[in-house]
Amino acid sequence: MSDLEHAVLGVIWLRQPCTAYAVRQAFEQSPTAHWSGSAGAIYPLVRRLEQRRLLRSAARRGDKRATRLYRLTRRGLAELQTWLRPPLPDAPGLMNVDPLRVRVRFWRALSARDRQAAIEEAQAKLRRQLARLAARTRGLRAAGDEFGYLVGRGAALSIRAQLAWLREVRDRLAVIGP
Amino acid sequence: MSDLEHAVLGVIWLRQPCTAYAVRQAFEQSPTAHWSGSAGAIYPLVRRLEQRRLLRSAARRGDKRATRLYRLTRRGLAELQTWLRPPLPDAPGLMNVDPLRVRVRFWRALSARDRQAAIEEAQAKLRRQLARLAARTRGLRAAGDEFGYLVGRGAALSIRAQLAWLREVRDRLAVIGP
DNA sequence: CCGCTCATGTAACTGGTTACATGATTTA
DNA sequence: TAAATCATGTAACCAGTTACATGAGCGG
């Protein structure tokens, strides 16, 4: 089972009973762009999870649409817990993937001016992202969503690490020149 | 064009002239597990890049195999630079994806004991990864690979941020209890 | 000469995305 | 009542993985 399948299980567990549409929104509104929450991904996936008896569903009463409300079965919760508990994926699979870092590997191909510009743009975008995230995270904390808050903190620390790293990159490149 | 295609362009630019096989190894040996560097990905991709005149290739002299040595064309280098220069992807696409953070979002489904165990395992794996990375990065610095070194520093800072975050998670969960 | 590494390749599959389509319900 | 949102779905596509196959070159 893929990480997306497990994450969907998790989202439904947090919000149950909820529709597949609500799951889509949860992914669409997520600050990371890793999963789009596209209809073509979510609806077939949710159906698969129900066929495997990890989810069960019921029609929303007094709704003439095909709307279905999903909940986790006991097996579904067990599967979610197995995914969350040790053993975790190996260290490489645990390391996060940074699209900025991927690019910097090849910055030798850039002029000093272009590097400078790239650093400044990345800093600006990351700072804006950090501000958005902070607002969002405060809301979660106020709403009593402890784990949502912690995840927000993790994202913030991660962006700060990126910013600190960018400063290091800037300083070092200034020293070594073109 | 995908990030992998651009990254392949970058790897070849750094090592040219080099074989597609060498590109595969570069991805396989990378500390992140994001791209496997599988044959089924790399060989067709490199051929595509050559058809688009971003790469050119020649047979290795005195080698009766089908070995081909690739270089970037002027267009290939221009394409690489365009990818590296601003505008960068939007902030969400610039944020890194952390498989650990994804899981913690759902830790409410875990008992206090299991959370504790998960934290400890993650810490252990991240510390080991950090040690491996440090050794590797020292080597790059010694070899005069300035950008390789900086990327290693970025990865190290990122792992340290993860570890700092895990400490925060541990402390906070200890306070709020089950 | 045997086994390992170098080197290329393909077929079947998987796990998504994009784009489109439909219709019920709610809100201005 | 029109527009926006809720809600589900599918077809075509795409990028990348797994697994397999082939063969040259090289070191012990």
mmCIF file of C-alpha atoms (C1' of nucleotides) in Angstrom:
data_model
loop_
_atom_site.group_PDB
_atom_site.id
_atom_site.type_symbol
_atom_site.label_atom_id
_atom_site.label_comp_id
_atom_site.label_asym_id
_atom_site.label_seq_id
_atom_site.Cartn_x
_atom_site.Cartn_y
_atom_site.Cartn_z
ATOM 1 C CA MET A 1 0.000 0.000 0.000
ATOM 2 C CA SER A 2 1.265 3.420 -0.973
ATOM 3 C CA ASP A 3 1.829 6.414 1.297
ATOM 4 C CA LEU A 4 -1.102 8.182 -0.350
ATOM 5 C CA GLU A 5 -3.436 5.308 0.493
ATOM 6 C CA HIS A 6 -2.298 5.419 4.103
ATOM 7 C CA ALA A 7 -2.585 9.191 4.239
ATOM 8 C CA VAL A 8 -6.145 8.976 2.898
ATOM 9 C CA LEU A 9 -6.907 6.457 5.615
ATOM 10 C CA GLY A 10 -5.493 8.937 8.110
ATOM 11 C CA VAL A 11 -7.457 11.902 6.783
ATOM 12 C CA ILE A 12 -10.702 9.956 6.897
ATOM 13 C CA TRP A 13 -9.949 8.734 10.404
ATOM 14 C CA LEU A 14 -9.454 12.327 11.577
ATOM 15 C CA ARG A 15 -12.693 13.576 10.008
ATOM 16 C CA GLN A 16 -14.982 10.608 9.933
ATOM 17 C CA PRO A 17 -17.659 10.426 8.838
ATOM 18 C CA CYS A 18 -16.597 12.312 5.711
ATOM 19 C CA THR A 19 -16.918 12.258 1.943
ATOM 20 C CA ALA A 20 -14.223 11.483 -0.591
ATOM 21 C CA TYR A 21 -14.679 15.067 -1.714
ATOM 22 C CA ALA A 22 -13.603 16.294 1.729
ATOM 23 C CA VAL A 23 -10.486 14.135 1.434
ATOM 24 C CA ARG A 24 -9.696 15.749 -1.898
ATOM 25 C CA GLN A 25 -10.018 19.193 -0.353
ATOM 26 C CA ALA A 26 -7.743 18.240 2.516
ATOM 27 C CA PHE A 27 -4.987 17.424 0.004
ATOM 28 C CA GLU A 28 -5.711 20.393 -2.240
ATOM 29 C CA GLN A 29 -5.504 22.797 0.683
ATOM 30 C CA SER A 30 -2.354 21.249 2.071
ATOM 31 C CA PRO A 31 0.630 23.630 1.951
ATOM 32 C CA THR A 32 2.775 20.965 0.257
ATOM 33 C CA ALA A 33 2.189 20.243 -3.409
ATOM 34 C CA HIS A 34 3.201 16.604 -3.227
ATOM 35 C CA TRP A 35 -0.287 15.126 -3.753
ATOM 36 C CA SER A 36 -2.809 17.098 -5.740
ATOM 37 C CA GLY A 37 -5.904 15.337 -4.411
ATOM 38 C CA SER A 38 -7.215 15.026 -7.961
ATOM 39 C CA ALA A 39 -10.533 13.285 -8.479
ATOM 40 C CA GLY A 40 -8.874 10.654 -10.642
ATOM 41 C CA ALA A 41 -6.634 9.704 -7.725
ATOM 42 C CA ILE A 42 -8.997 9.888 -4.759
ATOM 43 C CA TYR A 43 -12.284 8.353 -5.901
ATOM 44 C CA PRO A 44 -10.870 5.093 -7.265
ATOM 45 C CA LEU A 45 -8.505 4.870 -4.285
ATOM 46 C CA VAL A 46 -11.304 5.245 -1.739
ATOM 47 C CA ARG A 47 -13.354 2.624 -3.548
ATOM 48 C CA ARG A 48 -10.373 0.268 -3.436
ATOM 49 C CA LEU A 49 -9.970 0.832 0.304
ATOM 50 C CA GLU A 50 -13.635 0.015 0.825
ATOM 51 C CA GLN A 51 -13.337 -3.164 -1.236
ATOM 52 C CA ARG A 52 -10.453 -4.212 1.003
ATOM 53 C CA ARG A 53 -12.715 -3.622 4.034
ATOM 54 C CA LEU A 54 -10.519 -0.849 5.393
ATOM 55 C CA LEU A 55 -13.367 1.629 4.947
ATOM 56 C CA ARG A 56 -17.115 1.349 5.163
ATOM 57 C CA SER A 57 -19.589 3.869 3.807
ATOM 58 C CA ALA A 58 -23.200 4.953 4.060
ATOM 59 C CA ALA A 59 -25.411 7.337 2.102
ATOM 60 C CA ARG A 60 -26.049 10.700 3.701
ATOM 61 C CA ARG A 61 -29.687 10.664 4.800
ATOM 62 C CA GLY A 62 -31.950 13.139 3.060
ATOM 63 C CA ASP A 63 -29.494 13.640 0.201
ATOM 64 C CA LYS A 64 -30.554 12.582 -3.260
ATOM 65 C CA ARG A 65 -27.013 12.690 -4.592
ATOM 66 C CA ALA A 66 -24.621 9.750 -4.735
ATOM 67 C CA THR A 67 -22.858 11.249 -1.705
ATOM 68 C CA ARG A 68 -21.213 8.658 0.494
ATOM 69 C CA LEU A 69 -19.888 9.126 4.035
ATOM 70 C CA TYR A 70 -16.844 7.034 4.866
ATOM 71 C CA ARG A 71 -15.525 5.700 8.154
ATOM 72 C CA LEU A 72 -12.619 3.446 9.018
ATOM 73 C CA THR A 73 -13.344 -0.132 9.918
ATOM 74 C CA ARG A 74 -11.447 -1.789 12.761
ATOM 75 C CA ARG A 75 -9.126 -3.246 10.109
ATOM 76 C CA GLY A 76 -8.680 0.206 8.626
ATOM 77 C CA LEU A 77 -7.541 1.667 11.932
ATOM 78 C CA ALA A 78 -5.216 -1.293 12.465
ATOM 79 C CA GLU A 79 -3.706 -0.733 9.013
ATOM 80 C CA LEU A 80 -3.230 2.982 9.754
ATOM 81 C CA GLN A 81 -1.495 2.164 13.032
ATOM 82 C CA THR A 82 0.776 -0.394 11.401
ATOM 83 C CA TRP A 83 1.867 2.262 8.923
ATOM 84 C CA LEU A 84 2.576 4.756 11.714
ATOM 85 C CA ARG A 85 4.369 2.391 14.090
ATOM 86 C CA PRO A 86 7.942 1.169 13.732
ATOM 87 C CA PRO A 87 9.537 -0.133 11.670
ATOM 88 C CA LEU A 88 9.634 3.152 9.743
ATOM 89 C CA PRO A 89 11.017 3.266 6.200
ATOM 90 C CA ASP A 90 14.803 3.183 5.964
ATOM 91 C CA ALA A 91 16.799 6.340 6.480
ATOM 92 C CA PRO A 92 16.883 7.370 2.786
ATOM 93 C CA GLY A 93 13.101 7.016 2.608
ATOM 94 C CA LEU A 94 12.839 9.070 5.793
ATOM 95 C CA MET A 95 14.906 11.958 4.449
ATOM 96 C CA ASN A 96 12.921 14.776 2.999
ATOM 97 C CA VAL A 97 13.207 15.827 -0.612
ATOM 98 C CA ASP A 98 14.067 19.460 -1.205
ATOM 99 C CA PRO A 99 13.494 20.765 -4.748
ATOM 100 C CA LEU A 100 15.746 23.724 -3.995
ATOM 101 C CA ARG A 101 18.643 21.509 -2.925
ATOM 102 C CA VAL A 102 18.291 19.486 -6.117
ATOM 103 C CA ARG A 103 18.807 22.637 -8.125
ATOM 104 C CA VAL A 104 21.743 24.008 -6.152
ATOM 105 C CA ARG A 105 23.686 20.842 -6.991
ATOM 106 C CA PHE A 106 24.017 22.292 -10.508
ATOM 107 C CA TRP A 107 24.521 25.954 -9.741
ATOM 108 C CA ARG A 108 28.037 25.781 -11.109
ATOM 109 C CA ALA A 109 26.268 26.196 -14.451
ATOM 110 C CA LEU A 110 25.006 29.641 -13.357
ATOM 111 C CA SER A 111 26.738 33.004 -13.353
ATOM 112 C CA ALA A 112 27.320 34.740 -10.016
ATOM 113 C CA ARG A 113 24.544 37.197 -10.861
ATOM 114 C CA ASP A 114 22.038 34.444 -11.616
ATOM 115 C CA ARG A 115 22.936 32.605 -8.429
ATOM 116 C CA GLN A 116 22.373 35.792 -6.483
ATOM 117 C CA ALA A 117 18.989 36.304 -8.103
ATOM 118 C CA ALA A 118 17.973 32.690 -7.491
ATOM 119 C CA ILE A 119 18.913 32.954 -3.824
ATOM 120 C CA GLU A 120 16.917 36.125 -3.370
ATOM 121 C CA GLU A 121 13.839 34.749 -5.093
ATOM 122 C CA ALA A 122 13.963 31.545 -3.074
ATOM 123 C CA GLN A 123 14.310 33.522 0.158
ATOM 124 C CA ALA A 124 11.336 35.698 -0.715
ATOM 125 C CA LYS A 125 9.119 32.739 -1.594
ATOM 126 C CA LEU A 126 10.131 30.778 1.476
ATOM 127 C CA ARG A 127 9.475 33.756 3.754
ATOM 128 C CA ARG A 128 6.021 34.248 2.296
ATOM 129 C CA GLN A 129 5.327 30.556 2.716
ATOM 130 C CA LEU A 130 6.510 30.766 6.318
ATOM 131 C CA ALA A 131 4.113 33.626 7.040
ATOM 132 C CA ARG A 132 1.152 31.779 5.528
ATOM 133 C CA LEU A 133 2.105 28.690 7.481
ATOM 134 C CA ALA A 134 2.396 30.568 10.772
ATOM 135 C CA ALA A 135 -1.113 32.005 10.417
ATOM 136 C CA ARG A 136 -2.499 28.584 9.586
ATOM 137 C CA THR A 137 -0.674 26.910 12.445
ATOM 138 C CA ARG A 138 -1.883 29.419 15.022
ATOM 139 C CA GLY A 139 -5.418 28.575 13.921
ATOM 140 C CA LEU A 140 -4.854 24.871 14.397
ATOM 141 C CA ARG A 141 -3.436 25.372 17.848
ATOM 142 C CA ALA A 142 -6.379 27.549 18.849
ATOM 143 C CA ALA A 143 -8.738 24.856 17.518
ATOM 144 C CA GLY A 144 -7.092 22.273 19.789
ATOM 145 C CA ASP A 145 -5.614 20.277 16.909
ATOM 146 C CA GLU A 146 -2.408 19.372 18.696
ATOM 147 C CA PHE A 147 -0.935 17.195 15.944
ATOM 148 C CA GLY A 148 -1.880 19.628 13.218
ATOM 149 C CA TYR A 149 -0.036 22.257 15.210
ATOM 150 C CA LEU A 150 3.034 20.061 15.577
ATOM 151 C CA VAL A 151 3.083 19.317 11.851
ATOM 152 C CA GLY A 152 2.921 23.039 11.183
ATOM 153 C CA ARG A 153 5.834 23.559 13.553
ATOM 154 C CA GLY A 154 7.795 20.892 11.671
ATOM 155 C CA ALA A 155 7.140 22.591 8.358
ATOM 156 C CA ALA A 156 8.176 25.948 9.835
ATOM 157 C CA LEU A 157 11.416 24.547 11.253
ATOM 158 C CA SER A 158 12.103 22.955 7.895
ATOM 159 C CA ILE A 159 11.644 26.236 6.022
ATOM 160 C CA ARG A 160 13.828 28.038 8.559
ATOM 161 C CA ALA A 161 16.513 25.442 7.977
ATOM 162 C CA GLN A 162 16.246 26.106 4.248
ATOM 163 C CA LEU A 163 16.617 29.847 4.864
ATOM 164 C CA ALA A 164 19.606 29.353 7.155
ATOM 165 C CA TRP A 165 21.158 27.135 4.518
ATOM 166 C CA LEU A 166 20.576 29.740 1.810
ATOM 167 C CA ARG A 167 22.446 32.295 3.931
ATOM 168 C CA GLU A 168 25.312 29.849 4.237
ATOM 169 C CA VAL A 169 25.273 29.288 0.483
ATOM 170 C CA ARG A 170 25.278 33.033 -0.186
ATOM 171 C CA ASP A 171 28.175 33.687 2.176
ATOM 172 C CA ARG A 172 30.243 30.807 0.878
ATOM 173 C CA LEU A 173 29.716 31.699 -2.763
ATOM 174 C CA ALA A 174 30.639 35.309 -1.993
ATOM 175 C CA VAL A 175 33.959 34.059 -0.624
ATOM 176 C CA ILE A 176 34.906 31.661 -3.377
ATOM 177 C CA GLY A 177 33.806 34.023 -6.161
ATOM 178 C CA PRO A 178 32.769 32.907 -9.667
ATOM 179 C CA MET B 1 10.074 18.948 -18.943
ATOM 180 C CA SER B 2 10.183 17.143 -15.604
ATOM 181 C CA ASP B 3 12.582 17.754 -12.730
ATOM 182 C CA LEU B 4 14.186 14.372 -13.395
ATOM 183 C CA GLU B 5 14.931 15.336 -16.986
ATOM 184 C CA HIS B 6 16.546 18.553 -15.824
ATOM 185 C CA ALA B 7 18.477 16.766 -13.105
ATOM 186 C CA VAL B 8 19.791 14.268 -15.663
ATOM 187 C CA LEU B 9 20.885 17.182 -17.806
ATOM 188 C CA GLY B 10 22.678 18.570 -14.749
ATOM 189 C CA VAL B 11 24.387 15.302 -13.865
ATOM 190 C CA ILE B 12 25.655 14.869 -17.412
ATOM 191 C CA TRP B 13 26.858 18.463 -17.508
ATOM 192 C CA LEU B 14 28.875 17.893 -14.317
ATOM 193 C CA ARG B 15 30.500 14.690 -15.579
ATOM 194 C CA GLN B 16 30.576 15.026 -19.314
ATOM 195 C CA PRO B 17 31.509 13.089 -21.264
ATOM 196 C CA CYS B 18 29.696 10.277 -19.476
ATOM 197 C CA THR B 19 27.484 7.278 -20.107
ATOM 198 C CA ALA B 20 23.827 6.880 -19.225
ATOM 199 C CA TYR B 21 25.010 4.143 -16.903
ATOM 200 C CA ALA B 22 27.038 6.669 -14.921
ATOM 201 C CA VAL B 23 23.926 8.840 -14.618
ATOM 202 C CA ARG B 24 22.025 5.864 -13.224
ATOM 203 C CA GLN B 25 24.739 5.298 -10.641
ATOM 204 C CA ALA B 26 24.690 8.939 -9.624
ATOM 205 C CA PHE B 27 20.987 8.624 -8.750
ATOM 206 C CA GLU B 28 21.331 5.189 -7.164
ATOM 207 C CA GLN B 29 24.115 6.400 -4.896
ATOM 208 C CA SER B 30 22.311 9.579 -3.936
ATOM 209 C CA PRO B 31 21.391 9.693 -0.237
ATOM 210 C CA THR B 32 17.780 10.567 -1.079
ATOM 211 C CA ALA B 33 15.489 7.831 -2.354
ATOM 212 C CA HIS B 34 13.369 10.098 -4.505
ATOM 213 C CA TRP B 35 14.615 8.876 -7.893
ATOM 214 C CA SER B 36 15.838 5.322 -8.172
ATOM 215 C CA GLY B 37 17.838 5.793 -11.362
ATOM 216 C CA SER B 38 16.270 2.652 -12.795
ATOM 217 C CA ALA B 39 17.268 1.607 -16.290
ATOM 218 C CA GLY B 40 13.681 1.915 -17.452
ATOM 219 C CA ALA B 41 13.699 5.571 -16.474
ATOM 220 C CA ILE B 42 17.159 6.719 -17.539
ATOM 221 C CA TYR B 43 17.836 5.117 -20.922
ATOM 222 C CA PRO B 44 14.622 6.211 -22.656
ATOM 223 C CA LEU B 45 14.928 9.643 -21.024
ATOM 224 C CA VAL B 46 18.484 10.196 -22.264
ATOM 225 C CA ARG B 47 17.479 9.127 -25.764
ATOM 226 C CA ARG B 48 14.615 11.628 -25.650
ATOM 227 C CA LEU B 49 16.973 14.414 -24.590
ATOM 228 C CA GLU B 50 19.254 13.574 -27.488
ATOM 229 C CA GLN B 51 16.359 13.614 -29.944
ATOM 230 C CA ARG B 52 15.501 17.100 -28.695
ATOM 231 C CA ARG B 53 19.111 18.155 -29.369
ATOM 232 C CA LEU B 54 19.802 18.856 -25.710
ATOM 233 C CA LEU B 55 22.416 16.103 -25.671
ATOM 234 C CA ARG B 56 24.796 14.754 -28.245
ATOM 235 C CA SER B 57 26.627 11.445 -28.028
ATOM 236 C CA ALA B 58 29.550 9.563 -29.471
ATOM 237 C CA ALA B 59 30.781 5.981 -29.271
ATOM 238 C CA ARG B 60 33.703 5.355 -26.955
ATOM 239 C CA ARG B 61 36.682 4.604 -29.211
ATOM 240 C CA GLY B 62 38.097 1.104 -28.968
ATOM 241 C CA ASP B 63 34.958 -0.235 -27.309
ATOM 242 C CA LYS B 64 32.922 -2.834 -29.180
ATOM 243 C CA ARG B 65 29.917 -2.351 -26.927
ATOM 244 C CA ALA B 66 27.023 -0.040 -27.626
ATOM 245 C CA THR B 67 28.482 2.355 -25.037
ATOM 246 C CA ARG B 68 27.691 5.972 -25.730
ATOM 247 C CA LEU B 69 29.302 9.038 -24.192
ATOM 248 C CA TYR B 70 26.978 11.989 -23.754
ATOM 249 C CA ARG B 71 27.618 15.721 -23.626
ATOM 250 C CA LEU B 72 25.346 18.712 -23.404
ATOM 251 C CA THR B 73 24.779 20.752 -26.505
ATOM 252 C CA ARG B 74 24.635 24.534 -26.275
ATOM 253 C CA ARG B 75 20.843 24.212 -26.212
ATOM 254 C CA GLY B 76 21.149 21.636 -23.426
ATOM 255 C CA LEU B 77 23.172 23.989 -21.245
ATOM 256 C CA ALA B 78 20.721 26.808 -21.971
ATOM 257 C CA GLU B 79 17.833 24.565 -20.933
ATOM 258 C CA LEU B 80 19.636 23.616 -17.716
ATOM 259 C CA GLN B 81 20.258 27.261 -16.904
ATOM 260 C CA THR B 82 16.647 28.202 -17.595
ATOM 261 C CA TRP B 83 15.572 25.544 -15.121
ATOM 262 C CA LEU B 84 17.981 26.843 -12.485
ATOM 263 C CA ARG B 85 17.294 30.545 -12.916
ATOM 264 C CA PRO B 86 14.264 32.424 -11.623
ATOM 265 C CA PRO B 87 11.354 32.142 -11.833
ATOM 266 C CA LEU B 88 11.521 29.181 -9.457
ATOM 267 C CA PRO B 89 8.453 27.000 -8.880
ATOM 268 C CA ASP B 90 5.855 28.514 -6.575
ATOM 269 C CA ALA B 91 6.289 28.309 -2.834
ATOM 270 C CA PRO B 92 4.354 25.036 -2.382
ATOM 271 C CA GLY B 93 6.518 23.417 -5.056
ATOM 272 C CA LEU B 94 9.591 24.773 -3.288
ATOM 273 C CA MET B 95 8.669 23.316 0.096
ATOM 274 C CA ASN B 96 10.267 20.011 0.866
ATOM 275 C CA VAL B 97 8.274 16.871 1.478
ATOM 276 C CA ASP B 98 8.969 15.093 4.738
ATOM 277 C CA PRO B 99 7.664 11.515 5.013
ATOM 278 C CA LEU B 100 8.005 11.708 8.787
ATOM 279 C CA ARG B 101 5.871 14.852 9.029
ATOM 280 C CA VAL B 102 3.171 13.197 6.921
ATOM 281 C CA ARG B 103 2.953 10.407 9.473
ATOM 282 C CA VAL B 104 2.942 12.591 12.585
ATOM 283 C CA ARG B 105 -0.221 14.273 11.286
ATOM 284 C CA PHE B 106 -2.023 11.036 12.261
ATOM 285 C CA TRP B 107 -0.229 10.142 15.470
ATOM 286 C CA ARG B 108 -3.407 10.747 17.420
ATOM 287 C CA ALA B 109 -4.227 7.201 16.278
ATOM 288 C CA LEU B 110 -1.229 5.872 18.205
ATOM 289 C CA SER B 111 -0.835 5.076 21.893
ATOM 290 C CA ALA B 112 1.681 7.094 23.930
ATOM 291 C CA ARG B 113 3.992 4.054 23.986
ATOM 292 C CA ASP B 114 3.893 3.673 20.207
ATOM 293 C CA ARG B 115 4.528 7.371 19.678
ATOM 294 C CA GLN B 116 7.524 7.150 21.980
ATOM 295 C CA ALA B 117 8.875 4.142 20.071
ATOM 296 C CA ALA B 118 8.321 5.849 16.716
ATOM 297 C CA ILE B 119 10.164 8.971 17.887
ATOM 298 C CA GLU B 120 13.125 6.954 19.103
ATOM 299 C CA GLU B 121 13.376 4.926 15.929
ATOM 300 C CA ALA B 122 13.173 8.007 13.765
ATOM 301 C CA GLN B 123 15.863 9.721 15.835
ATOM 302 C CA ALA B 124 18.164 6.731 15.539
ATOM 303 C CA LYS B 125 17.715 6.451 11.779
ATOM 304 C CA LEU B 126 18.165 10.173 11.219
ATOM 305 C CA ARG B 127 21.333 10.251 13.331
ATOM 306 C CA ARG B 128 22.825 7.382 11.377
ATOM 307 C CA GLN B 129 21.900 9.122 8.142
ATOM 308 C CA LEU B 130 23.524 12.308 9.426
ATOM 309 C CA ALA B 131 26.767 10.473 10.175
ATOM 310 C CA ARG B 132 26.895 8.867 6.724
ATOM 311 C CA LEU B 133 26.161 12.218 5.159
ATOM 312 C CA ALA B 134 28.879 13.997 7.124
ATOM 313 C CA ALA B 135 31.527 11.530 5.975
ATOM 314 C CA ARG B 136 30.379 11.868 2.373
ATOM 315 C CA THR B 137 30.283 15.651 2.532
ATOM 316 C CA ARG B 138 33.786 15.933 3.967
ATOM 317 C CA GLY B 139 34.969 13.912 0.959
ATOM 318 C CA LEU B 140 33.279 16.257 -1.492
ATOM 319 C CA ARG B 141 34.777 19.297 0.152
ATOM 320 C CA ALA B 142 38.236 17.756 0.050
ATOM 321 C CA ALA B 143 37.717 16.954 -3.637
ATOM 322 C CA GLY B 144 36.982 20.617 -4.340
ATOM 323 C CA ASP B 145 33.331 19.987 -5.231
ATOM 324 C CA GLU B 146 32.008 23.201 -3.714
ATOM 325 C CA PHE B 147 28.369 22.736 -4.735
ATOM 326 C CA GLY B 148 28.328 19.096 -3.739
ATOM 327 C CA TYR B 149 29.568 20.202 -0.353
ATOM 328 C CA LEU B 150 26.870 22.865 -0.057
ATOM 329 C CA VAL B 151 24.164 20.377 -0.974
ATOM 330 C CA GLY B 152 25.503 18.056 1.709
ATOM 331 C CA ARG B 153 25.353 20.928 4.198
ATOM 332 C CA GLY B 154 21.762 21.576 3.193
ATOM 333 C CA ALA B 155 20.819 17.961 3.758
ATOM 334 C CA ALA B 156 22.576 17.988 7.130
ATOM 335 C CA LEU B 157 20.785 21.147 8.250
ATOM 336 C CA SER B 158 17.527 19.618 7.112
ATOM 337 C CA ILE B 159 18.086 16.444 9.155
ATOM 338 C CA ARG B 160 19.083 18.497 12.165
ATOM 339 C CA ALA B 161 15.855 20.461 11.819
ATOM 340 C CA GLN B 162 13.958 17.168 11.764
ATOM 341 C CA LEU B 163 15.757 16.067 14.936
ATOM 342 C CA ALA B 164 15.087 19.372 16.689
ATOM 343 C CA TRP B 165 11.448 19.057 15.704
ATOM 344 C CA LEU B 166 11.256 15.508 17.055
ATOM 345 C CA ARG B 167 12.538 16.776 20.408
ATOM 346 C CA GLU B 168 9.816 19.412 20.377
ATOM 347 C CA VAL B 169 7.220 16.774 19.541
ATOM 348 C CA ARG B 170 8.455 14.527 22.350
ATOM 349 C CA ASP B 171 8.377 17.308 24.932
ATOM 350 C CA ARG B 172 4.981 18.561 23.895
ATOM 351 C CA LEU B 173 3.410 15.111 23.870
ATOM 352 C CA ALA B 174 4.887 14.446 27.316
ATOM 353 C CA VAL B 175 3.101 17.537 28.585
ATOM 354 C CA ILE B 176 -0.313 16.956 27.039
ATOM 355 C CA GLY B 177 -0.339 13.230 27.863
ATOM 356 C CA PRO B 178 -2.403 10.623 25.986
ATOM 357 C "C1'" DC C 1 37.633 -19.147 -17.512
ATOM 358 C "C1'" DC C 2 34.592 -17.650 -13.988
ATOM 359 C "C1'" DG C 3 32.362 -14.188 -11.821
ATOM 360 C "C1'" DC C 4 31.875 -9.285 -11.333
ATOM 361 C "C1'" DT C 5 31.113 -4.823 -13.102
ATOM 362 C "C1'" DC C 6 30.000 -2.011 -17.086
ATOM 363 C "C1'" DA C 7 26.510 -0.943 -20.263
ATOM 364 C "C1'" DT C 8 22.161 -0.913 -22.741
ATOM 365 C "C1'" DG C 9 17.726 -2.098 -23.380
ATOM 366 C "C1'" DT C 10 12.509 -3.474 -23.130
ATOM 367 C "C1'" DA C 11 7.750 -5.115 -21.461
ATOM 368 C "C1'" DA C 12 4.412 -4.978 -18.064
ATOM 369 C "C1'" DC C 13 2.840 -2.495 -14.563
ATOM 370 C "C1'" DT C 14 1.666 1.206 -11.041
ATOM 371 C "C1'" DG C 15 0.356 5.293 -9.206
ATOM 372 C "C1'" DG C 16 -0.578 9.027 -10.087
ATOM 373 C "C1'" DT C 17 -2.269 13.706 -13.285
ATOM 374 C "C1'" DT C 18 -5.183 16.397 -16.569
ATOM 375 C "C1'" DA C 19 -9.224 17.248 -18.493
ATOM 376 C "C1'" DC C 20 -13.687 16.494 -19.006
ATOM 377 C "C1'" DA C 21 -18.581 15.403 -17.758
ATOM 378 C "C1'" DT C 22 -22.649 15.177 -14.889
ATOM 379 C "C1'" DG C 23 -25.935 16.510 -11.650
ATOM 380 C "C1'" DA C 24 -27.609 17.930 -6.823
ATOM 381 C "C1'" DT C 25 -27.509 21.531 -3.407
ATOM 382 C "C1'" DT C 26 -26.711 25.994 -1.538
ATOM 383 C "C1'" DT C 27 -26.207 30.905 -1.657
ATOM 384 C "C1'" DA C 28 -26.507 35.605 -3.397
ATOM 385 C "C1'" DT D 1 -32.878 31.969 -10.928
ATOM 386 C "C1'" DA D 2 -28.205 32.223 -11.800
ATOM 387 C "C1'" DA D 3 -23.799 31.252 -10.072
ATOM 388 C "C1'" DA D 4 -21.016 28.939 -6.977
ATOM 389 C "C1'" DT D 5 -20.044 24.925 -4.464
ATOM 390 C "C1'" DC D 6 -20.652 20.054 -3.330
ATOM 391 C "C1'" DA D 7 -20.033 15.566 -4.994
ATOM 392 C "C1'" DT D 8 -18.874 11.758 -7.968
ATOM 393 C "C1'" DG D 9 -16.987 9.805 -11.742
ATOM 394 C "C1'" DT D 10 -14.171 8.332 -16.063
ATOM 395 C "C1'" DA D 11 -10.910 8.252 -20.158
ATOM 396 C "C1'" DA D 12 -6.547 9.337 -21.852
ATOM 397 C "C1'" DC D 13 -2.248 10.018 -20.587
ATOM 398 C "C1'" DC D 14 2.393 10.234 -18.294
ATOM 399 C "C1'" DA D 15 6.436 9.342 -15.507
ATOM 400 C "C1'" DG D 16 8.748 6.190 -13.306
ATOM 401 C "C1'" DT D 17 9.369 1.311 -11.211
ATOM 402 C "C1'" DT D 18 10.159 -3.685 -11.315
ATOM 403 C "C1'" DA D 19 11.862 -7.348 -13.401
ATOM 404 C "C1'" DC D 20 13.989 -9.358 -16.884
ATOM 405 C "C1'" DA D 21 17.345 -10.018 -20.773
ATOM 406 C "C1'" DT D 22 21.586 -9.416 -23.270
ATOM 407 C "C1'" DG D 23 26.308 -9.016 -23.963
ATOM 408 C "C1'" DA D 24 31.144 -6.774 -23.656
ATOM 409 C "C1'" DG D 25 35.171 -6.092 -20.800
ATOM 410 C "C1'" DC D 26 38.052 -7.021 -16.862
ATOM 411 C "C1'" DG D 27 40.326 -8.827 -12.635
ATOM 412 C "C1'" DG D 28 41.638 -12.813 -9.995
#
